[in-house]
Short mmCIF file of C-alpha atoms in Angstrom, two decimals:
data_model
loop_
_atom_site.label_atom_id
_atom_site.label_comp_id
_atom_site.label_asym_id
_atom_site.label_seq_id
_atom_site.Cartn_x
_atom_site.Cartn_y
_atom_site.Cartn_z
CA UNK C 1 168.80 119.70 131.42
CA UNK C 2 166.09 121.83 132.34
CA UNK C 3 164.56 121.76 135.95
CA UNK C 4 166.76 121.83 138.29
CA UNK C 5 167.65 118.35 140.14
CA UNK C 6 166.61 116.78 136.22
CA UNK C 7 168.30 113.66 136.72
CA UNK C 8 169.49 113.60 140.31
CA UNK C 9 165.66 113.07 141.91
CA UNK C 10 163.85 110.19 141.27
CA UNK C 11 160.57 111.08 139.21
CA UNK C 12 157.27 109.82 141.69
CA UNK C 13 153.79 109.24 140.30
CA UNK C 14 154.70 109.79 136.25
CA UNK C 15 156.06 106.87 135.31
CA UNK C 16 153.27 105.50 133.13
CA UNK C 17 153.34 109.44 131.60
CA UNK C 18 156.98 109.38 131.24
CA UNK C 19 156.92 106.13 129.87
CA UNK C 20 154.50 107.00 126.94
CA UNK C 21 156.66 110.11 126.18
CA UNK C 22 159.84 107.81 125.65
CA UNK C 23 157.89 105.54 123.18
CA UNK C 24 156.60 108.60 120.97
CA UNK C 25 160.59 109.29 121.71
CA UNK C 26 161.43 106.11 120.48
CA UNK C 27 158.62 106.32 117.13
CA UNK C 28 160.05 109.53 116.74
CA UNK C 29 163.75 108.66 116.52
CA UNK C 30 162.57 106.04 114.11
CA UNK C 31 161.02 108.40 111.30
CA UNK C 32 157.64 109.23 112.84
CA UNK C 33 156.04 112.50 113.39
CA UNK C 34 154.55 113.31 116.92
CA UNK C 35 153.44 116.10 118.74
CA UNK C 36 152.15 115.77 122.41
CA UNK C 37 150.91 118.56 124.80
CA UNK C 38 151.42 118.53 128.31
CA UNK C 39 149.29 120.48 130.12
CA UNK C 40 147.47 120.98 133.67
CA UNK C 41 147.30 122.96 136.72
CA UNK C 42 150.36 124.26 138.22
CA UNK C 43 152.18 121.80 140.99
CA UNK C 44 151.20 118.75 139.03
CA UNK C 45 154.85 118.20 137.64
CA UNK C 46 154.83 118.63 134.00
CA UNK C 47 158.38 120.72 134.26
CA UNK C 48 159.96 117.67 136.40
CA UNK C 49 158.12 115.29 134.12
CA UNK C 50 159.64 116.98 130.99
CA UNK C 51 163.19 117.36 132.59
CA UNK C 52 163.35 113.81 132.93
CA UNK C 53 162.38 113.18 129.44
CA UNK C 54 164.81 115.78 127.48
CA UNK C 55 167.62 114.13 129.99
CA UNK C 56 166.65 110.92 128.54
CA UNK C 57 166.12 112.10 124.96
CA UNK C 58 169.63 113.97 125.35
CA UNK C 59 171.05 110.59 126.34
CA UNK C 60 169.80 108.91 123.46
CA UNK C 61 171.46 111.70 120.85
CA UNK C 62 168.52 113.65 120.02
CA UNK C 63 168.37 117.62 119.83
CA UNK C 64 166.12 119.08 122.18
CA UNK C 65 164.41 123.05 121.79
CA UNK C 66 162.78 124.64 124.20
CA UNK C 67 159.69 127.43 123.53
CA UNK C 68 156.98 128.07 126.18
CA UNK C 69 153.53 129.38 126.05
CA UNK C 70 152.28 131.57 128.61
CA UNK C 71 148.79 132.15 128.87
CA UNK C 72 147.95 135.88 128.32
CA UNK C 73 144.98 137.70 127.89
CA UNK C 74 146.66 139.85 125.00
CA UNK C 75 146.22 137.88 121.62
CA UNK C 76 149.13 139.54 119.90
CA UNK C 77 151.54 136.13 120.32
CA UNK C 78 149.65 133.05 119.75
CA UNK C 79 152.95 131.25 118.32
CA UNK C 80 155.32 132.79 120.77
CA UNK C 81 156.03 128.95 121.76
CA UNK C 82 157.22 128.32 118.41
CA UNK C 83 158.66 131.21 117.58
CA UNK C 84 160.89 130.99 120.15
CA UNK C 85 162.12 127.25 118.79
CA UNK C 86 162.71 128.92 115.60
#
């Protein structure tokens, strides 16, 4: 899991969010392609929100990878997120 308390807190104010993520999940698992971007101002809880869904997506059997995108002024790593999955 990835923030801490994933799994031990209960998630308040995302459940319609989280619940969208789990059916792309679910569409996913079943042959699908998806990609969704979270995204927003810091405090809003996209890390808790996305804790909560690779604890659930881990549950189910699926493989999670993690890559993060920082937002830089230098140019020089505009894939770093996916780099780092690869």
């Amino acid at each position: 899991m990835r923030g801490p308390g994933a799994g031990h807190t209960p998630l308040l104010g995302r459940e319609r969010e989280l619940a969208e993520l789990l059916a792309r999940l679910e569409r996913t698992r079943s042959g699908e392609c998806h990609l969704v971007l979270v995204g927003g101002e810091p405090g809003m809880g996209r890390t808790r929100l996305l804790a909560e869904l690779e604890a659930q997506a881990v549950a189910r059997g699926s493989r999670v990878f993690h890559g993060h995108f920082v937002e830089r002024t230098d140019p020089a790593f505009p894939f770093q997120g996916f780099c780092e999955v690869i």
